[in-house]
PDB file of N, CA, C and O in Angstrom:
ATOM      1  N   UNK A  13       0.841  -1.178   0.000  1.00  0.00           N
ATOM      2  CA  UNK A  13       0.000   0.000   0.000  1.00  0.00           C
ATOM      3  C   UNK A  13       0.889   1.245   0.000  1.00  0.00           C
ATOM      4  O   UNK A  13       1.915   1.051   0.653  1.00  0.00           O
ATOM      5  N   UNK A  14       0.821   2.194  -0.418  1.00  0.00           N
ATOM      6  CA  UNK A  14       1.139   3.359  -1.107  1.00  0.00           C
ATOM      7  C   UNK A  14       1.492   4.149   0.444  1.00  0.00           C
ATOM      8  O   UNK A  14       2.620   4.464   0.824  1.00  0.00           O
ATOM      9  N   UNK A  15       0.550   4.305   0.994  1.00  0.00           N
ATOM     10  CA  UNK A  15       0.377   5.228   2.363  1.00  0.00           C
ATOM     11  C   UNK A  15       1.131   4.390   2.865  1.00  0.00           C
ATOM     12  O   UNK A  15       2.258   4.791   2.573  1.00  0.00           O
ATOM     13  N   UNK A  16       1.221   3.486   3.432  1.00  0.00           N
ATOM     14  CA  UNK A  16       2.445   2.366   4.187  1.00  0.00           C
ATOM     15  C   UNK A  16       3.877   3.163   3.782  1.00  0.00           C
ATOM     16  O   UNK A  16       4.496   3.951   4.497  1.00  0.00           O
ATOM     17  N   UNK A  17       4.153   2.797   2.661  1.00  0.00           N
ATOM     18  CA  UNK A  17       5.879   3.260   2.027  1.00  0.00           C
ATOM     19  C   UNK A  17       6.395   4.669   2.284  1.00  0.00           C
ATOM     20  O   UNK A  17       7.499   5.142   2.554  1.00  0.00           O
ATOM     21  N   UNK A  18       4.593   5.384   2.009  1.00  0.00           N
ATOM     22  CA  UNK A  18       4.973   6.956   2.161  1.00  0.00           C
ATOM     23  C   UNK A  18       5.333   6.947   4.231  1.00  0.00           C
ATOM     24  O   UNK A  18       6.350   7.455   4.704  1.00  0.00           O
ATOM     25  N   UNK A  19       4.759   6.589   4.680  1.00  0.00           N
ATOM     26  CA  UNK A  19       4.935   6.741   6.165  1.00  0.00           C
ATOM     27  C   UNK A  19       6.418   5.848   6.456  1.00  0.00           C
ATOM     28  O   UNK A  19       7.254   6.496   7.086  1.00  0.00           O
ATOM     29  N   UNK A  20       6.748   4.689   6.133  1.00  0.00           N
ATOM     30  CA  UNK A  20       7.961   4.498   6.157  1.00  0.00           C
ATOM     31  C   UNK A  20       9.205   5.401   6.051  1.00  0.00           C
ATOM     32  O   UNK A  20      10.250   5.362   6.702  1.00  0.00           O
ATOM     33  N   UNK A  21       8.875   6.105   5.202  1.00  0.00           N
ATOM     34  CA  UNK A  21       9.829   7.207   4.425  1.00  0.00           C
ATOM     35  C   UNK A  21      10.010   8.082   4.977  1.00  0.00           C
ATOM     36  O   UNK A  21      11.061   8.721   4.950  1.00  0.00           O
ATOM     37  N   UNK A  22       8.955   8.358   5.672  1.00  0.00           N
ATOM     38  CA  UNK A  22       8.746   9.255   6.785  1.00  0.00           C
ATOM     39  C   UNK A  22       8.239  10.758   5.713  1.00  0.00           C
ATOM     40  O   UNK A  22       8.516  11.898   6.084  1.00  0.00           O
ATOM     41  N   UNK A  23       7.679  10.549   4.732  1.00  0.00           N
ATOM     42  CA  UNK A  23       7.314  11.600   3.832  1.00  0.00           C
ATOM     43  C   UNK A  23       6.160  12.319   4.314  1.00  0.00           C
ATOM     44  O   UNK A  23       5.195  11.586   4.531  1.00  0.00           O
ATOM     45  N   UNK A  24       5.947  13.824   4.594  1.00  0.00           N
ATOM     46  CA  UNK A  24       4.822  14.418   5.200  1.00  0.00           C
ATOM     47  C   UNK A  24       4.140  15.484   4.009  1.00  0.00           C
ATOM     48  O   UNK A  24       3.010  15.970   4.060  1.00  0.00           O
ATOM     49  N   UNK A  25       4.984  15.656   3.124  1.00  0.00           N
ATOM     50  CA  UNK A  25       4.286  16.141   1.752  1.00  0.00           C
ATOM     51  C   UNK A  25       4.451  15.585   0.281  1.00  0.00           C
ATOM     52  O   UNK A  25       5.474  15.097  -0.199  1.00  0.00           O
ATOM     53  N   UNK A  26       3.368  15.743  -0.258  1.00  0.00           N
ATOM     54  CA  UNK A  26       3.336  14.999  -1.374  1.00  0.00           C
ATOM     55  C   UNK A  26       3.343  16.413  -2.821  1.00  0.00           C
ATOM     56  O   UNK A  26       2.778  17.501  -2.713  1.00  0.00           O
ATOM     57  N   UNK A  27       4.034  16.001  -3.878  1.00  0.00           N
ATOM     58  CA  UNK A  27       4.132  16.710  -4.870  1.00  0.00           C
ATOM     59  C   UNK A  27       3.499  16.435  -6.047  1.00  0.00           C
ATOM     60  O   UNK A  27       4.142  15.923  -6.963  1.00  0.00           O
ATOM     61  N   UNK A  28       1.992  16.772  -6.206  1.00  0.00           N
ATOM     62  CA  UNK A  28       1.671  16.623  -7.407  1.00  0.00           C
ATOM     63  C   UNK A  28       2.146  17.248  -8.942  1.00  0.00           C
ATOM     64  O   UNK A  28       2.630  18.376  -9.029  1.00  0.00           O
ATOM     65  N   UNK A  29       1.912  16.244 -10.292  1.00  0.00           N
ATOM     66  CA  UNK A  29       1.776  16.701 -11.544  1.00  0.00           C
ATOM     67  C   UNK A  29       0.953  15.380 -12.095  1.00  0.00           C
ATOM     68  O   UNK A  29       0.704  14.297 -11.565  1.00  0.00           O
ATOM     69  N   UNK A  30       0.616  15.977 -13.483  1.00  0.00           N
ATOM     70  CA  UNK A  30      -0.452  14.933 -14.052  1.00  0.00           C
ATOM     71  C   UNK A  30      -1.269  15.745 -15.172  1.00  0.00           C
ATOM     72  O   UNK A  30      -1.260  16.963 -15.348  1.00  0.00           O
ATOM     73  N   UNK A  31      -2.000  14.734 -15.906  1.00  0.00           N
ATOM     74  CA  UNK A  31      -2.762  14.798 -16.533  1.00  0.00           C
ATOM     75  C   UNK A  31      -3.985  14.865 -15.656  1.00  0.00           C
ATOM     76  O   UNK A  31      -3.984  14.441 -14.500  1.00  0.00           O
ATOM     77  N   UNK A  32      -5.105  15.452 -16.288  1.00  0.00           N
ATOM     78  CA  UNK A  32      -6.478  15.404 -15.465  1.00  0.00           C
ATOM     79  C   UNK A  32      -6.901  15.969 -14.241  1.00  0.00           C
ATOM     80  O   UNK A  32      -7.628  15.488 -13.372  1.00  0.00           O
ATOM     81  N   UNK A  33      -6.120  17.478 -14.332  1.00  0.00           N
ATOM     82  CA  UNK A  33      -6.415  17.869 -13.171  1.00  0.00           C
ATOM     83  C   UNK A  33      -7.568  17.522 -12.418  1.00  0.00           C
ATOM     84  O   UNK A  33      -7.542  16.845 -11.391  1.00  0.00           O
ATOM     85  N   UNK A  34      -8.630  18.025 -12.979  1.00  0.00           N
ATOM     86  CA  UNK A  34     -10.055  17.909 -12.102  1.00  0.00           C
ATOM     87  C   UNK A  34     -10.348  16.660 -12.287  1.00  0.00           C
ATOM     88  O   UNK A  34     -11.545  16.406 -12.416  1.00  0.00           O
ATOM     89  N   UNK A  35      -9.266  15.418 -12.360  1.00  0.00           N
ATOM     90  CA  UNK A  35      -9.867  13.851 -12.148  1.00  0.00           C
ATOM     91  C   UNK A  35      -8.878  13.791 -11.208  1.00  0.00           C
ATOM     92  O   UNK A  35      -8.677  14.513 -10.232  1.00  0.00           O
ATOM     93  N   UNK A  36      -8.275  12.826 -11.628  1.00  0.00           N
ATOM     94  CA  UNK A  36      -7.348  12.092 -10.691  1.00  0.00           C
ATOM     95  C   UNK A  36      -6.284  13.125  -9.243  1.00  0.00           C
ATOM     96  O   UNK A  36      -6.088  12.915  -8.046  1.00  0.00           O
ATOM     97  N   UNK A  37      -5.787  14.381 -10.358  1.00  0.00           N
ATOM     98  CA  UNK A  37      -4.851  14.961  -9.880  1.00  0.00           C
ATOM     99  C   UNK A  37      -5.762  15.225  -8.323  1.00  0.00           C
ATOM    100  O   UNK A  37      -5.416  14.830  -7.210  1.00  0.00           O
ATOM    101  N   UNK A  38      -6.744  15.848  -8.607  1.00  0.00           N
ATOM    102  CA  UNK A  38      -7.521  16.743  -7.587  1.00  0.00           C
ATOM    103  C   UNK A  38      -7.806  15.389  -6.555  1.00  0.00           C
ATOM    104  O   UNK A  38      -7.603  15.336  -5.342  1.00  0.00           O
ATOM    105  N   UNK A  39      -8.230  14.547  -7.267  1.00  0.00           N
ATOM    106  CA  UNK A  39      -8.768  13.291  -6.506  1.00  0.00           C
ATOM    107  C   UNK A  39      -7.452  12.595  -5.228  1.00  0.00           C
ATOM    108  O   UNK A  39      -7.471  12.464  -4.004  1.00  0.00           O
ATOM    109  N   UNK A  40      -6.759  12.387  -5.955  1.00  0.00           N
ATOM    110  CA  UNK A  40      -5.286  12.152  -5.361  1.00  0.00           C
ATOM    111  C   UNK A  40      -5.065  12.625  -4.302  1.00  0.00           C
ATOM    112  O   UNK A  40      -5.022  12.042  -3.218  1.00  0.00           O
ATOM    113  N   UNK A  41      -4.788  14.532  -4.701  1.00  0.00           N
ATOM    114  CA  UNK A  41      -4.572  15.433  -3.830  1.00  0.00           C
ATOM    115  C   UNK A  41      -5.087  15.382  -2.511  1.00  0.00           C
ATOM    116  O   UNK A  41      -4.525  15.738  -1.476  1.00  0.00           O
ATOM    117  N   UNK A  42      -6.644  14.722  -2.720  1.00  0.00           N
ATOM    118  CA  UNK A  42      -7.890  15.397  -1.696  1.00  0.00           C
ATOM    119  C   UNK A  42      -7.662  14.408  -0.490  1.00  0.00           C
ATOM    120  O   UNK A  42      -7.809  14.568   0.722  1.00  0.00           O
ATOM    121  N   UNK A  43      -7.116  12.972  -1.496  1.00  0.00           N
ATOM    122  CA  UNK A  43      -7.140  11.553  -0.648  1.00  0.00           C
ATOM    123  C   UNK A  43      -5.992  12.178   0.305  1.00  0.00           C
ATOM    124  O   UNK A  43      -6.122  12.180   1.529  1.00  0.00           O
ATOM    125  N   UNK A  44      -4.992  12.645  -0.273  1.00  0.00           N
ATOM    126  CA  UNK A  44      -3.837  12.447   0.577  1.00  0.00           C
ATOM    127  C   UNK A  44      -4.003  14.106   1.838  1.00  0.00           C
ATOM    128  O   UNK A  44      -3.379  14.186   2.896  1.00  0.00           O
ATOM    129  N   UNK A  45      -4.701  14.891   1.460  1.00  0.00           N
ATOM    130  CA  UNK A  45      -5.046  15.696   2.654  1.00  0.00           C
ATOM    131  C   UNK A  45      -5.741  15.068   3.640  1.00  0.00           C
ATOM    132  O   UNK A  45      -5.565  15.542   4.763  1.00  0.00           O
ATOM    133  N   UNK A  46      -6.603  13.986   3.536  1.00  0.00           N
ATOM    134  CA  UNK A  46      -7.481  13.514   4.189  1.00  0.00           C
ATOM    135  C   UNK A  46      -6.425  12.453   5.017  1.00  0.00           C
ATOM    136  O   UNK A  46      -6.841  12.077   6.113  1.00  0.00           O
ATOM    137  N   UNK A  47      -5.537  12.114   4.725  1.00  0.00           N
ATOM    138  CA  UNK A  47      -4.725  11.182   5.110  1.00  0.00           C
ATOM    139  C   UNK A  47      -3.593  11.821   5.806  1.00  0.00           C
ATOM    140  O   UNK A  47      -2.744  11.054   6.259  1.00  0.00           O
ATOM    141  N   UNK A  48      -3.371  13.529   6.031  1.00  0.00           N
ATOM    142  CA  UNK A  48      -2.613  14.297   6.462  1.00  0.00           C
ATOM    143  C   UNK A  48      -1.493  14.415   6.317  1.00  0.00           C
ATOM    144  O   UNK A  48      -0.645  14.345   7.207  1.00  0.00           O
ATOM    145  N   UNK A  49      -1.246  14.691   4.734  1.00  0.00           N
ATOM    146  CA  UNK A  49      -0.093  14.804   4.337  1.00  0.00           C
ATOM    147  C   UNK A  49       0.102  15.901   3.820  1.00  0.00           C
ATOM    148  O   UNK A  49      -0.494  15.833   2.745  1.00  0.00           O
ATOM    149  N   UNK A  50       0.668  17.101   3.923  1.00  0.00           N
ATOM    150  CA  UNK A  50       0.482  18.530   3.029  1.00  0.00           C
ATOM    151  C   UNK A  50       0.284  18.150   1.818  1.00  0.00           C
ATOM    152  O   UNK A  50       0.419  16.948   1.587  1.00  0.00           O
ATOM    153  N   UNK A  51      -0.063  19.002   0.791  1.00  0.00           N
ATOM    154  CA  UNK A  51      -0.024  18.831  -0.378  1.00  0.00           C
ATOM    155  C   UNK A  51       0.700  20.313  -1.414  1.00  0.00           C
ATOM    156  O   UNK A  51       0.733  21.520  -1.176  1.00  0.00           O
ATOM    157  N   UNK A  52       1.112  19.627  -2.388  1.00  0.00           N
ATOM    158  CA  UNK A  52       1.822  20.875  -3.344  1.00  0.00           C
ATOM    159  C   UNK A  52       1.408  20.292  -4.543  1.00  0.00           C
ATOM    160  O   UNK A  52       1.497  19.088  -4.786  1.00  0.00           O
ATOM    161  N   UNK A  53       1.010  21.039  -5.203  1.00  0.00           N
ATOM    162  CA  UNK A  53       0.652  20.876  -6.753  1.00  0.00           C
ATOM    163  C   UNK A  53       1.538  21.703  -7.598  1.00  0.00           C
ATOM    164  O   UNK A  53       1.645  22.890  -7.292  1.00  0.00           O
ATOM    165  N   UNK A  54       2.283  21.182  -8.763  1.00  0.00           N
ATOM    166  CA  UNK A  54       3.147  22.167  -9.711  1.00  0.00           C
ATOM    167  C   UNK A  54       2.240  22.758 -11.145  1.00  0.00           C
ATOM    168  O   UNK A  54       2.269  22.588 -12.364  1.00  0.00           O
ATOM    169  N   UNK A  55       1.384  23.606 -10.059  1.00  0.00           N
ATOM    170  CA  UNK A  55       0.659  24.607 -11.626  1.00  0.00           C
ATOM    171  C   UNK A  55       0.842  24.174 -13.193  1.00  0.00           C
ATOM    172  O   UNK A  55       0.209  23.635 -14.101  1.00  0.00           O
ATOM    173  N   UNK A  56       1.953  24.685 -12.955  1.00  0.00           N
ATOM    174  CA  UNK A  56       2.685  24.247 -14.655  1.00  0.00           C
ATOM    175  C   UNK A  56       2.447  22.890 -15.284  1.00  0.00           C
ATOM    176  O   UNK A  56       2.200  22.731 -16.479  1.00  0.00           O
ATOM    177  N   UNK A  57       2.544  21.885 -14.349  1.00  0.00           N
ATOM    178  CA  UNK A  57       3.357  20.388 -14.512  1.00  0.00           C
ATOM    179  C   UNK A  57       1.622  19.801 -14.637  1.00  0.00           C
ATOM    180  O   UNK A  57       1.702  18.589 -14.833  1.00  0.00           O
ATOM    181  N   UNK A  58       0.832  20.029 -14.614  1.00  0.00           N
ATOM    182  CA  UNK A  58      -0.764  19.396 -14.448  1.00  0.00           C
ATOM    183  C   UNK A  58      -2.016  20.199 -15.797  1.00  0.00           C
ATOM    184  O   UNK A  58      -2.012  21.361 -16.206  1.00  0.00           O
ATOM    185  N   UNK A  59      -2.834  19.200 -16.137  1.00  0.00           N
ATOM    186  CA  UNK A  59      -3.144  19.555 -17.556  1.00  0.00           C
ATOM    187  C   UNK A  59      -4.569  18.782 -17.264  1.00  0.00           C
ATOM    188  O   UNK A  59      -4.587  17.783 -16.545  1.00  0.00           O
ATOM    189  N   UNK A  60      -5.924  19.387 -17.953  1.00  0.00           N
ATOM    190  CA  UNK A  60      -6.933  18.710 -18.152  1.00  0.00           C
ATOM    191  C   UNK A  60      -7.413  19.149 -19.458  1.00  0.00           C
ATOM    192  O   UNK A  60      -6.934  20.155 -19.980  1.00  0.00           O
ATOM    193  N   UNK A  61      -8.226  18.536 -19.957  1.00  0.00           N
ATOM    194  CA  UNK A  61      -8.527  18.558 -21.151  1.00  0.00           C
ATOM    195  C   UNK A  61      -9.741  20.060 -21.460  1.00  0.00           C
ATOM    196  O   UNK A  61      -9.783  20.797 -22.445  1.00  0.00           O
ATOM    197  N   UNK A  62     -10.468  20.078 -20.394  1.00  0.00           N
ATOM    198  CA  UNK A  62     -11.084  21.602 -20.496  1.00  0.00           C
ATOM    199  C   UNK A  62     -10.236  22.468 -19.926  1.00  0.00           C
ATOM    200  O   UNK A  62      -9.245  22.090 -19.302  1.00  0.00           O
ATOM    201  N   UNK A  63     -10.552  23.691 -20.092  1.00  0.00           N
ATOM    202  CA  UNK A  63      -9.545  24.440 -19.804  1.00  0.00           C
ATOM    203  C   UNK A  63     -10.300  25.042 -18.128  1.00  0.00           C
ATOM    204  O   UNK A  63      -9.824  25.065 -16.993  1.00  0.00           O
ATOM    205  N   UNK A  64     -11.405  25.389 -18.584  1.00  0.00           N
ATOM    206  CA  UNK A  64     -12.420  25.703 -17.228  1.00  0.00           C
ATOM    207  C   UNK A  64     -12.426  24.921 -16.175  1.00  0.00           C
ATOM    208  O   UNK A  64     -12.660  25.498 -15.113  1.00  0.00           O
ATOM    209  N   UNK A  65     -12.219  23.640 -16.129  1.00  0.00           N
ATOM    210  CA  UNK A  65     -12.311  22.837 -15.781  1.00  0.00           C
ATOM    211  C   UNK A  65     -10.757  22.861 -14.853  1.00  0.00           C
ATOM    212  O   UNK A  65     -10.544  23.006 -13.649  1.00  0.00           O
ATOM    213  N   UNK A  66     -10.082  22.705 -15.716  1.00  0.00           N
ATOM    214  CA  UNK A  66      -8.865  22.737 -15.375  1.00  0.00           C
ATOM    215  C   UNK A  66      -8.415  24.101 -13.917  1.00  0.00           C
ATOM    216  O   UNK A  66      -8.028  23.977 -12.755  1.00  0.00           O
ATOM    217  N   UNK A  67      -8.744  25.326 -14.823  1.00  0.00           N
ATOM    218  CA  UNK A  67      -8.707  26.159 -13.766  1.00  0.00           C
ATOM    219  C   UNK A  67      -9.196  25.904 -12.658  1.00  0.00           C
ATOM    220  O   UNK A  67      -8.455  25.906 -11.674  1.00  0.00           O
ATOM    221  N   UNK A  68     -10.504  25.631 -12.539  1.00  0.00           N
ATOM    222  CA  UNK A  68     -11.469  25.367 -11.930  1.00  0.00           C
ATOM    223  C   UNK A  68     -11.170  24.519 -10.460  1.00  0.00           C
ATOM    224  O   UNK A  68     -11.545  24.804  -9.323  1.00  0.00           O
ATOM    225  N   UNK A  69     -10.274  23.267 -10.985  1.00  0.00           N
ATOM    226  CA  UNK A  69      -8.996  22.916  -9.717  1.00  0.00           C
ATOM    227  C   UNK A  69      -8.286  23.433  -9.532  1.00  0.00           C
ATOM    228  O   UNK A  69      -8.245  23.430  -8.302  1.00  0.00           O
ATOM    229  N   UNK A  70      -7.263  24.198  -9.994  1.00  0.00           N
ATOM    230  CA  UNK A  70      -6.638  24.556  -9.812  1.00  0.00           C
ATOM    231  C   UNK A  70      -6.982  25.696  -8.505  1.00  0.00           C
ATOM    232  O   UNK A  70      -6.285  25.880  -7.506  1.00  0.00           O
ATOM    233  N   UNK A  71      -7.869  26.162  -8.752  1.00  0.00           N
ATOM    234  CA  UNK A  71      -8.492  27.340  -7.683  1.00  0.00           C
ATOM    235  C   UNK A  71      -8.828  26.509  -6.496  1.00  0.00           C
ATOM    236  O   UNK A  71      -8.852  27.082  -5.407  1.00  0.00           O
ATOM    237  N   UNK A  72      -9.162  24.891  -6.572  1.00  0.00           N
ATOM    238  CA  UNK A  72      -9.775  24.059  -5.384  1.00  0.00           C
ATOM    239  C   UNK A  72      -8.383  23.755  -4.774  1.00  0.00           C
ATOM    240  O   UNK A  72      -8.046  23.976  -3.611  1.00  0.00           O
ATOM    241  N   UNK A  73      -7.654  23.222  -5.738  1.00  0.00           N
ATOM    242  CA  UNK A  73      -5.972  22.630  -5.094  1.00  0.00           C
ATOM    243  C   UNK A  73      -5.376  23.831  -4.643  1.00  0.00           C
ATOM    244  O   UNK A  73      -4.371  23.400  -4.077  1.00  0.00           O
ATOM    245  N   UNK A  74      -5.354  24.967  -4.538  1.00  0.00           N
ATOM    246  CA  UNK A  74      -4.871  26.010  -3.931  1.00  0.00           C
ATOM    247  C   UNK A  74      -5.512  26.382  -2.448  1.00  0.00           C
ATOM    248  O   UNK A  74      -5.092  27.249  -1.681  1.00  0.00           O
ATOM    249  N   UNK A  75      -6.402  25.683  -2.290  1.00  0.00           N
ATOM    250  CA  UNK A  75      -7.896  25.468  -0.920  1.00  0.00           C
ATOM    251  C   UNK A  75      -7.031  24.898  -0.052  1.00  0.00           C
ATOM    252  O   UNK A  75      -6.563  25.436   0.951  1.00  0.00           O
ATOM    253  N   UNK A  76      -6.734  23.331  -0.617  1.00  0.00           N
ATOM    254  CA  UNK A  76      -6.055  22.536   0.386  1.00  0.00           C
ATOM    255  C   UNK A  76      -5.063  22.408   0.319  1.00  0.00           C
ATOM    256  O   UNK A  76      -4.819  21.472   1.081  1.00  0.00           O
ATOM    257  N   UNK A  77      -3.746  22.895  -0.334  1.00  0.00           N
ATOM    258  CA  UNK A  77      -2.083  23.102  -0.376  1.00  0.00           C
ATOM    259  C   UNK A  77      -1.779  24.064  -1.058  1.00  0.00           C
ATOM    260  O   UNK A  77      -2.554  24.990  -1.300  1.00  0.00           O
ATOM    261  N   UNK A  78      -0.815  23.998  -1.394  1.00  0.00           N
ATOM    262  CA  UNK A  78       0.369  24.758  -2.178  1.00  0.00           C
ATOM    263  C   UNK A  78       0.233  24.879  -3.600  1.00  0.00           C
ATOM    264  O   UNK A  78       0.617  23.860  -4.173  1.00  0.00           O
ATOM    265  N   UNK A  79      -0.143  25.694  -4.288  1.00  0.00           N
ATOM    266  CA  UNK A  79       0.552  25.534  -5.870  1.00  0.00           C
ATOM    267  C   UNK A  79       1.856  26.287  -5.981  1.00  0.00           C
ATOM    268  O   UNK A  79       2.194  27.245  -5.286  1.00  0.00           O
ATOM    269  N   UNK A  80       2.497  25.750  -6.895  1.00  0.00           N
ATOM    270  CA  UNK A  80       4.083  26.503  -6.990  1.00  0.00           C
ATOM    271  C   UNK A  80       4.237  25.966  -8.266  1.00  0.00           C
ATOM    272  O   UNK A  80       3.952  24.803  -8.552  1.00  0.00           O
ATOM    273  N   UNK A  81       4.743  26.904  -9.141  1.00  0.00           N
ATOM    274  CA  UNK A  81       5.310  26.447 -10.683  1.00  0.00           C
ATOM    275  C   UNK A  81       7.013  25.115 -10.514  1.00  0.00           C
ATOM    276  O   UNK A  81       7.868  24.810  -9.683  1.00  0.00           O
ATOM    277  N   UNK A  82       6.690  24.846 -11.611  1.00  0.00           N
ATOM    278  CA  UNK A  82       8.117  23.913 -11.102  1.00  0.00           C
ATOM    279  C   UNK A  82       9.153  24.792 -11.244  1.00  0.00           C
ATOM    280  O   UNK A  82       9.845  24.785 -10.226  1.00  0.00           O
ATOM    281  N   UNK A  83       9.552  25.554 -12.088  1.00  0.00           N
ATOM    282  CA  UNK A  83      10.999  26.404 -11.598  1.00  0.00           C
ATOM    283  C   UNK A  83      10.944  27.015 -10.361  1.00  0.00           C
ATOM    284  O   UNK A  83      11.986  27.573 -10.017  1.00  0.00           O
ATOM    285  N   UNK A  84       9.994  27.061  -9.590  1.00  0.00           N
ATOM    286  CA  UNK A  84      10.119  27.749  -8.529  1.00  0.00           C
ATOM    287  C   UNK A  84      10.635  26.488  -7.126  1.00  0.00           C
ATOM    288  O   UNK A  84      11.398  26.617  -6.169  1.00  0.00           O
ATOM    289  N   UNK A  85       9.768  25.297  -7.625  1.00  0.00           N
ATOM    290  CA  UNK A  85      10.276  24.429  -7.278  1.00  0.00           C
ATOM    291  C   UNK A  85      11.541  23.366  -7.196  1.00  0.00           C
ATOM    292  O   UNK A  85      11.962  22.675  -6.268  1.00  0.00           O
ATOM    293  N   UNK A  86      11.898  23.509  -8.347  1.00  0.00           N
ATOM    294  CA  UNK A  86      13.245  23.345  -8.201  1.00  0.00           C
ATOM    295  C   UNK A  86      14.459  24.170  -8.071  1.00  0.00           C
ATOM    296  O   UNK A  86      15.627  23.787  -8.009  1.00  0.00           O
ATOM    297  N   UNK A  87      14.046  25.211  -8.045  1.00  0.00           N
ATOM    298  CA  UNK A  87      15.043  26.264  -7.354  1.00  0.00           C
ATOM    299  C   UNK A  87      14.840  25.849  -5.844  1.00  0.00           C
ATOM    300  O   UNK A  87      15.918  25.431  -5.419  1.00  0.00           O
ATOM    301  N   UNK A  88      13.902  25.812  -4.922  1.00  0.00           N
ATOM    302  CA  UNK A  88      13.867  25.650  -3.677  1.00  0.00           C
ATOM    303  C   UNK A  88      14.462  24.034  -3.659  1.00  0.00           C
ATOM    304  O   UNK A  88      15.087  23.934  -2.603  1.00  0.00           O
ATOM    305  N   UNK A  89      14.494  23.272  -4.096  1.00  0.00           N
ATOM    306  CA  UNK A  89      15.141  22.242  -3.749  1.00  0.00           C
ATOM    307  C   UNK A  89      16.567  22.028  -4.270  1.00  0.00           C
ATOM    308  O   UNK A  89      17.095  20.920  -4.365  1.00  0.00           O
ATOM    309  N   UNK A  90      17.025  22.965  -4.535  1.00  0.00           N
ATOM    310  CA  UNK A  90      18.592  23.252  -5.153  1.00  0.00           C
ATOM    311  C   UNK A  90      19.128  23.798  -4.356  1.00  0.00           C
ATOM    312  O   UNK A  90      20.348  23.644  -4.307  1.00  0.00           O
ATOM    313  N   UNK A  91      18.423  24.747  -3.298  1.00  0.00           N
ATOM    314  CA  UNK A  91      18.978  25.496  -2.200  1.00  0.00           C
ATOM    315  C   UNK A  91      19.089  25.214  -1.001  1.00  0.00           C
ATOM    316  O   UNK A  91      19.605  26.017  -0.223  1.00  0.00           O
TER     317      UNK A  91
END
């Protein structure tokens, strides 16, 4: 199980990208807040096929974590 390995790891945030924002990505996201893990989504790095739609999470995934573009993100993990 997924949550098992992540708690092994001792991992307390999770970094989304993906296809389908307002499916899976958002879905994912929501599981793993519920499971109390921060969440970060990379704006850039996540794509749905409507665009409204798309925004549309994007405005929800900003509710329950972080959005951050990935250059911004990998600058902070370079430093």
């Amino acid at each position: 199980e997924l949550e098992k390995v992540l708690r092994s790891l001792r991992a307390t945030e999770l970094v989304f990208t993906g296809i389908a924002t307002n499916g899976a990505v958002e879905a994912t996201a929501r599981d793993a807040v519920v499971r109390e893990f921060r969440v970060r989504t990379l704006s850039d790095c996540v794509a749905a096929y409507d665009r409204e739609l798309h925004l549309a999470s994007l405005k929800s995934l900003g509710f329950i974590g972080e959005l951050e573009t990935c250059a911004s993100f990998l600058h902070r993990l370079a430093a």
